[in-house]
Short mmCIF file of C-alpha atoms in Angstrom, two decimals:
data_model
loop_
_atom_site.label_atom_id
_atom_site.label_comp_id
_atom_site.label_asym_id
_atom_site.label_seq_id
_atom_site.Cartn_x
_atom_site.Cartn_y
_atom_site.Cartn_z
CA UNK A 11 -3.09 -12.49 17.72
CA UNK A 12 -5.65 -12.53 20.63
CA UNK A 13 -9.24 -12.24 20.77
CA UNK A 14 -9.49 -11.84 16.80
CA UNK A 15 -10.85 -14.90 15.84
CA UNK A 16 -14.49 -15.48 18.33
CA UNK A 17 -15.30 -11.87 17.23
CA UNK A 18 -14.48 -12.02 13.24
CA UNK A 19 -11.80 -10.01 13.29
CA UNK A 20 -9.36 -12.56 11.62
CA UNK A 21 -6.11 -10.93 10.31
CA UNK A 22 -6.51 -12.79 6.60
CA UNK A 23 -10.35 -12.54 5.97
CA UNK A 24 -11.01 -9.28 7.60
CA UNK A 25 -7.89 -7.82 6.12
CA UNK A 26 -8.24 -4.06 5.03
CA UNK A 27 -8.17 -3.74 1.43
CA UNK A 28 -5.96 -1.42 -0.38
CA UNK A 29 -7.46 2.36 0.12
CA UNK A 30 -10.37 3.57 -2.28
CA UNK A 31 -10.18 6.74 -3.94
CA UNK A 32 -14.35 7.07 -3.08
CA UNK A 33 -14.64 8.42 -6.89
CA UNK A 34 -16.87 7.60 -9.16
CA UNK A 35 -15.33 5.46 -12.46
CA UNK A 36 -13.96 7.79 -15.43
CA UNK A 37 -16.28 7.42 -17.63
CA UNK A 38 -13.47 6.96 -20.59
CA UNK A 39 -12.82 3.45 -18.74
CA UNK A 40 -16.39 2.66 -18.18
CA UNK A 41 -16.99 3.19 -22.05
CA UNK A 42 -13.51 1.09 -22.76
CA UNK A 43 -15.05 -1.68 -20.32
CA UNK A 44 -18.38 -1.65 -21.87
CA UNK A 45 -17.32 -1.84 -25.72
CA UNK A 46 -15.23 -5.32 -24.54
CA UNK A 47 -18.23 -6.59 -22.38
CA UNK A 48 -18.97 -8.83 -25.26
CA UNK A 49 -15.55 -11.04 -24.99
CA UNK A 50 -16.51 -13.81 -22.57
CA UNK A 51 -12.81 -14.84 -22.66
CA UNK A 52 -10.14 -14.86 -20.28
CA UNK A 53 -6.97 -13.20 -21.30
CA UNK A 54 -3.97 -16.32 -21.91
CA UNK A 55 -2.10 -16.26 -18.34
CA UNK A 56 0.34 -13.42 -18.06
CA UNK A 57 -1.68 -11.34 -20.09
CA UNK A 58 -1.92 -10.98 -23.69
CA UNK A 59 0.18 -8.73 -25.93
CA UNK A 60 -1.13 -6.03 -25.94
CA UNK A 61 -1.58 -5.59 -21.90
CA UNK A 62 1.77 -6.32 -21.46
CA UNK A 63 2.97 -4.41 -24.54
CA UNK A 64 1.22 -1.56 -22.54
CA UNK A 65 2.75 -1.90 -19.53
CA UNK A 66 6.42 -1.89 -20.98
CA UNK A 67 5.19 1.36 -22.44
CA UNK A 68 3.98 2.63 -18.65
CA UNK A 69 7.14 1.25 -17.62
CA UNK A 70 9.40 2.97 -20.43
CA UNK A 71 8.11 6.13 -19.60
CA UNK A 72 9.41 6.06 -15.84
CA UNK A 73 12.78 4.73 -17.07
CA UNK A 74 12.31 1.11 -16.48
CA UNK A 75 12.62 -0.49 -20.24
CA UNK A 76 11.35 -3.93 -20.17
CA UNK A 77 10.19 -6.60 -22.82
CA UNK A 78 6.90 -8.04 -22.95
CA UNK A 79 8.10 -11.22 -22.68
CA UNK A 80 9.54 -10.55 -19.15
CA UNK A 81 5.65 -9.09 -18.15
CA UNK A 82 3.04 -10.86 -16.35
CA UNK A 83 -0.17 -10.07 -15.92
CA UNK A 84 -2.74 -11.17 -13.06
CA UNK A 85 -6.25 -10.15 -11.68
CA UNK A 86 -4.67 -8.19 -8.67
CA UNK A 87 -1.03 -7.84 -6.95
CA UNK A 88 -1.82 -10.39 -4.59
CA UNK A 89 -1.78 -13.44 -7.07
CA UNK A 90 1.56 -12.07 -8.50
CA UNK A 91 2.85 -11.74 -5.08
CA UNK A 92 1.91 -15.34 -3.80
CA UNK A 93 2.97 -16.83 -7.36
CA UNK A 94 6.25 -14.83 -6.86
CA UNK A 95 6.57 -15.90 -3.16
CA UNK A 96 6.11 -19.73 -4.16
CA UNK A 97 8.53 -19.73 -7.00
CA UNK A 98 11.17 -18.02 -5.14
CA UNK A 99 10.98 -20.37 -2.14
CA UNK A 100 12.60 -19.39 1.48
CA UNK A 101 11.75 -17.12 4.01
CA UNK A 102 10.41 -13.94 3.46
CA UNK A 103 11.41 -10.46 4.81
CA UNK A 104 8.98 -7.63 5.24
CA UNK A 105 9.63 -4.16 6.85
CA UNK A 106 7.60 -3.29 10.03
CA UNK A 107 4.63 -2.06 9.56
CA UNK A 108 3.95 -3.34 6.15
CA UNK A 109 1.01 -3.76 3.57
CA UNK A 110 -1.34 -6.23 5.49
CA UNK A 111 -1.64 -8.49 2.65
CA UNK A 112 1.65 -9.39 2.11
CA UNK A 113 2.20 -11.68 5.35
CA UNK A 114 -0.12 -13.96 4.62
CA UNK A 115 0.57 -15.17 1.57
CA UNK A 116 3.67 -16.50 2.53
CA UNK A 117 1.92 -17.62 5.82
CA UNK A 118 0.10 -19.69 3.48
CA UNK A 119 2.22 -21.28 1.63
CA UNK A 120 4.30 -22.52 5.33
CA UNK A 121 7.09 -20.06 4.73
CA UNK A 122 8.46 -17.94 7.78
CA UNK A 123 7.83 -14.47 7.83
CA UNK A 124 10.49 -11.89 9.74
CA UNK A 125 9.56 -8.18 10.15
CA UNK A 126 12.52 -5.88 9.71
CA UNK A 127 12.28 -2.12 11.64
CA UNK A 128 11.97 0.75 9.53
CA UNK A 129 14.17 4.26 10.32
CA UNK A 130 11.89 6.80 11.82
CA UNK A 131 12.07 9.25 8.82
CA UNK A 132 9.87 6.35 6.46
CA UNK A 133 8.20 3.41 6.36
CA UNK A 134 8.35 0.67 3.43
CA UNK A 135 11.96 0.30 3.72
CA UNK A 136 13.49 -1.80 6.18
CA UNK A 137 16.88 0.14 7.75
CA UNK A 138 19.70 -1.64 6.29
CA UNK A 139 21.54 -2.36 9.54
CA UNK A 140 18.31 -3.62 10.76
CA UNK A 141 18.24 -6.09 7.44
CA UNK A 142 21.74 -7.57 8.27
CA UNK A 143 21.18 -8.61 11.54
CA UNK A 144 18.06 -10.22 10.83
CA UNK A 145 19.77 -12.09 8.13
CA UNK A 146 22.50 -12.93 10.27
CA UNK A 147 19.92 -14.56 13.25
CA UNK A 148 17.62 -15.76 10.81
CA UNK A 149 20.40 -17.92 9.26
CA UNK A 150 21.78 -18.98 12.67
CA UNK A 151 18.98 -20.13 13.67
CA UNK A 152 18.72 -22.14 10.21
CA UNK A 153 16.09 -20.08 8.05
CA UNK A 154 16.64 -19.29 4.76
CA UNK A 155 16.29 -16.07 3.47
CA UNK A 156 15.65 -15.11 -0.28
CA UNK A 157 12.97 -12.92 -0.81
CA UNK A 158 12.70 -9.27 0.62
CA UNK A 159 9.37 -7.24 -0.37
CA UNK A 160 9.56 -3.44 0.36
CA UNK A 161 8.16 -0.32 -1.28
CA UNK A 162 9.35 3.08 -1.45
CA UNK A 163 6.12 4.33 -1.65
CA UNK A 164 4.17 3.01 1.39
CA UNK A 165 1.39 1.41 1.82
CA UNK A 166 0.80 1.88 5.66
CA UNK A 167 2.31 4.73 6.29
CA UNK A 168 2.29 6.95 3.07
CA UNK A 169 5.79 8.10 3.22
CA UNK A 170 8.34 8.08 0.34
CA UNK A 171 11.56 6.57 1.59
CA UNK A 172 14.55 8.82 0.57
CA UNK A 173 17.12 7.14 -2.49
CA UNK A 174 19.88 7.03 0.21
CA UNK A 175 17.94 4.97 2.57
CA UNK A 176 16.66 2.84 -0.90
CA UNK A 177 20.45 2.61 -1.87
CA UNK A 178 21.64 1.37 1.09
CA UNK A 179 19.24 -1.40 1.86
CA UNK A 180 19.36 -2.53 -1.81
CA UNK A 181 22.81 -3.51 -1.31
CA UNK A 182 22.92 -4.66 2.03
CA UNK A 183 19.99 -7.28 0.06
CA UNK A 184 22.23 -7.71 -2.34
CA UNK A 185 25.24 -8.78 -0.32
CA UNK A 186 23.74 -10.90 1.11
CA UNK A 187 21.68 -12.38 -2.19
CA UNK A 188 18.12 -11.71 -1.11
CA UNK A 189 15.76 -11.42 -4.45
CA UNK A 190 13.74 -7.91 -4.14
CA UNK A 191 9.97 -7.53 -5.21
CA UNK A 192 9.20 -4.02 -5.02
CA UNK A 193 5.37 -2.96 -4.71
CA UNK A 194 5.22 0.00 -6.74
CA UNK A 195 1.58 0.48 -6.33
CA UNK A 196 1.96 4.04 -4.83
CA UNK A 197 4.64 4.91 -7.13
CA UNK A 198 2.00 7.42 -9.35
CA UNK A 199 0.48 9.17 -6.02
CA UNK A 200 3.03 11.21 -4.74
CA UNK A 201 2.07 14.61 -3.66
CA UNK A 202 4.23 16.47 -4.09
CA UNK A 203 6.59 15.32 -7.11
CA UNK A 204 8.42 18.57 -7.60
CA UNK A 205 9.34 18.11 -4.15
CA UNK A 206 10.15 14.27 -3.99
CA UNK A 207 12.65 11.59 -5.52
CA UNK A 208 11.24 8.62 -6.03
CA UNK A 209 13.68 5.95 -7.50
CA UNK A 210 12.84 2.45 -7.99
CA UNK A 211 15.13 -0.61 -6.48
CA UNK A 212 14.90 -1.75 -10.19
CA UNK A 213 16.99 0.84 -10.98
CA UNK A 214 20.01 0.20 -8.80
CA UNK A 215 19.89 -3.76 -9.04
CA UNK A 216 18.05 -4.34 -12.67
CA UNK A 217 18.96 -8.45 -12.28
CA UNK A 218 17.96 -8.86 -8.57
CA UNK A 219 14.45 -6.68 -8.38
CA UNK A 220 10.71 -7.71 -9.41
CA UNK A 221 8.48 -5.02 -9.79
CA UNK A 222 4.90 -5.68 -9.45
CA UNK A 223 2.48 -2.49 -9.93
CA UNK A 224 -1.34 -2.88 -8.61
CA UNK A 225 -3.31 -0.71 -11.11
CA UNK A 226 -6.08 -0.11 -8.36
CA UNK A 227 -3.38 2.16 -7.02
CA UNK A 228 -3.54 4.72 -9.71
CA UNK A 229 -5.47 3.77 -12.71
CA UNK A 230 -8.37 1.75 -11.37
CA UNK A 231 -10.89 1.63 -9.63
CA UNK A 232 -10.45 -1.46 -6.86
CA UNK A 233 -12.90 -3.75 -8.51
CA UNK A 234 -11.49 -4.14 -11.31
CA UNK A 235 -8.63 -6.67 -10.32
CA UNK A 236 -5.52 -6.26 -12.73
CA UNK A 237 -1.96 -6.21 -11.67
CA UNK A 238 1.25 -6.18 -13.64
CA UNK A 239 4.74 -7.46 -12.88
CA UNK A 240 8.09 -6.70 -14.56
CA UNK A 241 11.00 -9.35 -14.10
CA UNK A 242 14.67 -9.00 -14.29
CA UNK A 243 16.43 -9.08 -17.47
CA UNK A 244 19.18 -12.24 -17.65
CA UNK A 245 18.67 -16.03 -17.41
CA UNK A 246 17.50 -16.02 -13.11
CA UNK A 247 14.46 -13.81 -14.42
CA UNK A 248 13.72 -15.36 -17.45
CA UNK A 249 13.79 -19.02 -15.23
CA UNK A 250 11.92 -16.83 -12.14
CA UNK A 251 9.26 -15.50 -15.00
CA UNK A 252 8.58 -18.85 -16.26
CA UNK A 253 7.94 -20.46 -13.16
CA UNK A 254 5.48 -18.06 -12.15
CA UNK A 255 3.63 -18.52 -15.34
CA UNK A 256 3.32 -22.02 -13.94
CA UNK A 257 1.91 -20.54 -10.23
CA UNK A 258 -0.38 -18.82 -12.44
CA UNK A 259 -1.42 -21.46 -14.46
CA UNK A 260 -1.96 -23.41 -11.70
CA UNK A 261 -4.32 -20.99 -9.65
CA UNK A 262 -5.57 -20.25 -13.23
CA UNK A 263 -5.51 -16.69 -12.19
CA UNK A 264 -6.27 -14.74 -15.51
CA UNK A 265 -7.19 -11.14 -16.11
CA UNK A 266 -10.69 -10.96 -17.87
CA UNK A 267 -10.90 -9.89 -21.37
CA UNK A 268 -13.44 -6.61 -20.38
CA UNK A 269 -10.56 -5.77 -17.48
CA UNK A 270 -7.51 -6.09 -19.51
CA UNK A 271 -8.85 -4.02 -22.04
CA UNK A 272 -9.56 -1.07 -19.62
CA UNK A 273 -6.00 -1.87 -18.10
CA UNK A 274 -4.29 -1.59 -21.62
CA UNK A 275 -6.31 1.57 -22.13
CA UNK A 276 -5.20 2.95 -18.67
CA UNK A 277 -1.43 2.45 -18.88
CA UNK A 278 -1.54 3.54 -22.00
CA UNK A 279 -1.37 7.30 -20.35
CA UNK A 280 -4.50 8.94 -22.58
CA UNK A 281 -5.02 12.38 -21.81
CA UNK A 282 -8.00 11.94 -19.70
CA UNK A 283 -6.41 9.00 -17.49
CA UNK A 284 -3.82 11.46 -16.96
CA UNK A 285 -5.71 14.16 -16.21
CA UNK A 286 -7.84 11.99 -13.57
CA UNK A 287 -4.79 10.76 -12.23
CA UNK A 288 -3.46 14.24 -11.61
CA UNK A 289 -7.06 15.38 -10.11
CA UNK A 290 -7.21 13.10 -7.93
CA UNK A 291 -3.83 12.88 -6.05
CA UNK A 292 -4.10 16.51 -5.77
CA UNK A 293 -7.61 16.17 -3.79
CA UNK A 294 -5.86 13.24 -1.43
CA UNK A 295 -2.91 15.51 -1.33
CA UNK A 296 -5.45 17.79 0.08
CA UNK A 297 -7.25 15.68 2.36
CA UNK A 298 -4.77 13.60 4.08
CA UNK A 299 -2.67 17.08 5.15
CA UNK A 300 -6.01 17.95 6.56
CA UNK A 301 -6.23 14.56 7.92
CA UNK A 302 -2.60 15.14 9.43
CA UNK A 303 -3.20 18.73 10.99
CA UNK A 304 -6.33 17.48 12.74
CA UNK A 305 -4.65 14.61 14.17
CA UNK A 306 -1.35 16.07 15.16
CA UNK A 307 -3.05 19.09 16.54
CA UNK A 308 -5.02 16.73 18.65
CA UNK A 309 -2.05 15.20 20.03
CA UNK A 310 -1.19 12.13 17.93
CA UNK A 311 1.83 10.96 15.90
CA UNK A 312 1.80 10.98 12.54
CA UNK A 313 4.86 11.24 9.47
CA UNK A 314 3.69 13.73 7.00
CA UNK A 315 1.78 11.98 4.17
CA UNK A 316 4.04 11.81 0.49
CA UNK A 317 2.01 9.51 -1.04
CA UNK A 318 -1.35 7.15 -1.55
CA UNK A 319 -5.04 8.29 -0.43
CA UNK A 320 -4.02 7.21 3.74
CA UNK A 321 -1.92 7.92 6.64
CA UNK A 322 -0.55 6.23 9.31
CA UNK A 323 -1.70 6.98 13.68
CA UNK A 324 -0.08 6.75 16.36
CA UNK A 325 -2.21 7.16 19.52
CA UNK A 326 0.03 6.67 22.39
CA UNK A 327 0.13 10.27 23.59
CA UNK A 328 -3.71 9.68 24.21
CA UNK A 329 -3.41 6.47 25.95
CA UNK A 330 -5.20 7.69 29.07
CA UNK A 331 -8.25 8.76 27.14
CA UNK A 332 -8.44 5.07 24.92
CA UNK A 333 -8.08 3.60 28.45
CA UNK A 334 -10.74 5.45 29.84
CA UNK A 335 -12.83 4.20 27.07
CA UNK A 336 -11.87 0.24 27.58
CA UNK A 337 -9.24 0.44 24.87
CA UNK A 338 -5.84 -1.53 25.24
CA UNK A 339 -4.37 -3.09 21.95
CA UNK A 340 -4.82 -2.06 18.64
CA UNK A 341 -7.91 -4.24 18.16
CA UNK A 342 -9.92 -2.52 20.42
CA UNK A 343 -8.51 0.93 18.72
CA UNK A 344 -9.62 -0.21 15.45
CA UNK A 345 -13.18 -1.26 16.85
CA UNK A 346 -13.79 2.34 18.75
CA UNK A 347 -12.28 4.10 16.19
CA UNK A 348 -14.23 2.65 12.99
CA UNK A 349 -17.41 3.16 15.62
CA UNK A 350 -16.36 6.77 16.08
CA UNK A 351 -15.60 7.57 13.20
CA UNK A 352 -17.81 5.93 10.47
CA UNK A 353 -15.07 5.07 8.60
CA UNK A 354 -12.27 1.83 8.66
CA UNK A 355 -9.78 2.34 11.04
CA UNK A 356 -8.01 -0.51 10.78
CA UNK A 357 -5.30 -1.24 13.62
CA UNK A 358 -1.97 -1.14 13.09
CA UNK A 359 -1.44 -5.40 14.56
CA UNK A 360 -2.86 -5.57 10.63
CA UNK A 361 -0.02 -3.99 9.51
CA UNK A 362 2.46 -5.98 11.25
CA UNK A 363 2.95 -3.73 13.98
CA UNK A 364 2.57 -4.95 17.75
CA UNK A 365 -0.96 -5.70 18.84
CA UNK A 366 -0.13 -3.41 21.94
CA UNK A 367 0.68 -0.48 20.48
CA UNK A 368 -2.44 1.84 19.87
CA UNK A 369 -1.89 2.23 15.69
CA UNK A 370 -4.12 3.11 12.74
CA UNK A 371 -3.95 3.64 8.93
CA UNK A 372 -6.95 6.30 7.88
CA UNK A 373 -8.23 6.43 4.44
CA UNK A 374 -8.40 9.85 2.96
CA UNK A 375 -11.33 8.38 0.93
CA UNK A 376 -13.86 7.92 3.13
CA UNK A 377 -13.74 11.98 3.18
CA UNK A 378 -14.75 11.80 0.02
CA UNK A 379 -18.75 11.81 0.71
CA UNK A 380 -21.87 12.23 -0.97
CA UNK A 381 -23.64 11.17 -4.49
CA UNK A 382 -21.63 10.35 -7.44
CA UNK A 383 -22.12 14.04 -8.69
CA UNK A 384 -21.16 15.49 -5.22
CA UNK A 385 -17.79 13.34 -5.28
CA UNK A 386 -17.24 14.19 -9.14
CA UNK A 387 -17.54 17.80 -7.86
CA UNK A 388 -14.32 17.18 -5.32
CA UNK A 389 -12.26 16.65 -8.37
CA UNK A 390 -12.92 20.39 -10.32
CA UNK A 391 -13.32 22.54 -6.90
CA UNK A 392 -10.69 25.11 -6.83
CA UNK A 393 -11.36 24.10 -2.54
CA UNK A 394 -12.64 21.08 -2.29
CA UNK A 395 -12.29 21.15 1.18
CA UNK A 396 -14.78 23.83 1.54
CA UNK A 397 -17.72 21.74 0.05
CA UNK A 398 -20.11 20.75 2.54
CA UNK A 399 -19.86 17.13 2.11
CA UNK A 400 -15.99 17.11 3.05
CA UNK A 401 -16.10 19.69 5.41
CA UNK A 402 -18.78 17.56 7.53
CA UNK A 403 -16.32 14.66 7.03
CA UNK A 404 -13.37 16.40 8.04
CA UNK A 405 -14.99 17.71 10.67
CA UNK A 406 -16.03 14.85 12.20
CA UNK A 407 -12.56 13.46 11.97
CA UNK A 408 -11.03 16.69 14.23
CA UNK A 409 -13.96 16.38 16.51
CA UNK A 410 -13.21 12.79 17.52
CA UNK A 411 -9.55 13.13 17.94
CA UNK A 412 -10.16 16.69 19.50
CA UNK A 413 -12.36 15.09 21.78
CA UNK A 414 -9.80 12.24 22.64
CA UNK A 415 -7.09 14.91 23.37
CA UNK A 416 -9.38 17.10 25.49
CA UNK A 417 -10.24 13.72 27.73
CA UNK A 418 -6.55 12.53 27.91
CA UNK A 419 -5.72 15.58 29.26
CA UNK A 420 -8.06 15.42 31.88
CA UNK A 421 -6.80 11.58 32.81
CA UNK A 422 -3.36 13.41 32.97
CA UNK A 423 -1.95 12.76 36.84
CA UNK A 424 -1.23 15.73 38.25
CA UNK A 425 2.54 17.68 38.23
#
């Protein structure tokens, strides 16, 4: 990747980070964390019984039973996802775009990394034709495939792949004997889920899918690093669990005692987890179809967001207004855009989509302004949108792509 490194923009260490919610803590967790601040322990590595008791519960509800003893526990999805990566061995296959921290994990470890295309309905799911053929030229060119990470709800580009696309891929993977980890991070944010299907690859292929579930998606906040992971039933996951708990022991990545208490409490569903949870997807619901109206109506190219606190830009139609401005890859769009903006715009060359092609993912949370009581207040308005401290956010947003569309059309050559 060009010009990234002199200027600090290095794809690993100035990754974006998963997108913030920009509440403040539910004080129910807060008071759970504070009554185990006393345990100066680390949990054992997986987690301890009862976290991972509690996550077969989380999981059990959602009709994915699982045994504790097939859980594993870590201080964020991205040790799972490395242990699982090393343990598993081979290349690795990714759809294009993709989360921007799964990449380099297997980067780091010296394994090849092959982007698969997406269909043009969704993201998160590679198109299963697409998958066979880059099986097929991966092999001939002597790779070795085994490990395929996808997720059906996505993390760029917020859309909720459809079970006939899911079905599809998950057996072209399994023809061909790939191992699955599905990143079910999103899975709890969908928008609309009267009006979407959401299955899980875990329930089509229960012996060939890992399902690892970042609780900073849904049920806290990003600081607190915890992460669970459910393995296949049958001897493969029982030999693929216990070799992670070696990864894991190894990096001695453990959840702290204060954190997996808070987790436990969290995916153990109380009432006013799942009242916060439903709160706040409704007020990203909110926001990113705002988000989307201002920046289709400005000219842009965006799928309609399903899921997550984030959408996913494309700017080509306003190419002649970005060039007018000095911008030419996705670098530079991420620099003028964050400047414009106030808020991270990262490109989409993080995602693993071309450095050329003028990409963003936007975080509905950064509309989420103000003091702690002003954001608490976004979660009870009847119209949050209508309270001053989103509507200047918002507003700024459509100004700045309004702006952009009102200067690429006068860069337009003439008819």
């Amino acid at each position: 990747m060009r010009r990234t490194a002199p200027e600090g923009h290095g794809p690993v260490r100035f990754g974006p980070p998963l997108p913030e919610d920009g509440l403040p803590v539910l004080p129910e967790l807060s008071a759970v964390l504070a009554a185990a601040a006393s345990r100066g322990a680390h949990e054992p590595v997986g987690g301890g019984r009862a976290l991972r008791e509690a996550a077969c519960g989380h999981w059990d509800r959602r009709g994915l039973h699982c045994d504790p003893d097939r859980v594993a526990a870590a201080p964020g999805s991205h040790a799972l996802l490395l242990a699982l990566t090393a343990a598993l061995g081979g290349d690795v296959l990714v759809p294009r775009p993709c989360a921007a921290w799964w990449a380099p994990y297997a980067r780091l470890l010296g394994r090849p990394v092959f982007h698969v295309p997406t269909p043009p309905e969704s993201g998160g799911v590679p198109d299963p034709y697409a998958l066979l053929e880059t099986v097929r030229r991966v092999r001939a060119e002597g790779g070795d495939p085994r490990l395929l990470v996808l997720s059906v709800a996505d993390d760029p580009t917020a859309t909720v792949a459809p079970p006939e696309l899911l079905h599809e891929t998950v057996e072209a993977a399994q023809g061909e004997g790939l191992h699955l980890v599905s990143d079910e991070t999103w899975r709890d944010t969908l928008h609309d889920p009267h009006d979407t299907v959401l299955l899980s690859p875990a329930e089509m292929v229960p012996d060939r899918v890992t399902v690892v579930t970042d609780l900073a998606g849904a049920l806290l906040p990003p600081g607190w690093p915890a992460a669970v992971a459910r393995f296949p039933a049958g001897a493969d996951g029982e030999d693929l669990h216990a070799r992670v708990l070696d990864i894991l022991t190894a990096l001695d990545a453990r959840v702290a005692a204060p954190i997996a208490a808070a987790s436990g409490y969290a995916l153990g569903e109380p009432e006013a987890v799942t009242a916060r949870v439903a709160a706040t997807v409704r007020l990203h619901a909110l926001l990113a179809a705002e988000a989307h109206a201002a920046v289709v109506a400005a000219g842009a190219l965006a799928r309609p967001p399903r899921s997550g606190r984030h959408l996913y830009v494309d700017l080509a139609p306003l190419r002649p207004a970005l060039t007018a401005h000095g911008v030419g890859d996705a670098q530079e769009l991420e620099d003028f855009l964050s400047a414009r903006l106030g808020m991270p715009a990262p490109g989409g060359h993080r995602f693993g989509d071309d450095l050329e092609a003028p990409r963003v993912r936007l975080s509905t949370g950064a509309l989420v302004a103000g003091s702690d009581t002003e954001r608490a207040e976004c979660l009870t308005s009847p119209t949050p949108l209508e309270l001053p401290q989103v509507h200047r956010a918002s507003s700024r947003l459509k100004s700045v792509f309004d702006d952009l569309r009102d200067e690429a059309r006068r860069w337009e050559p003439p008819r």
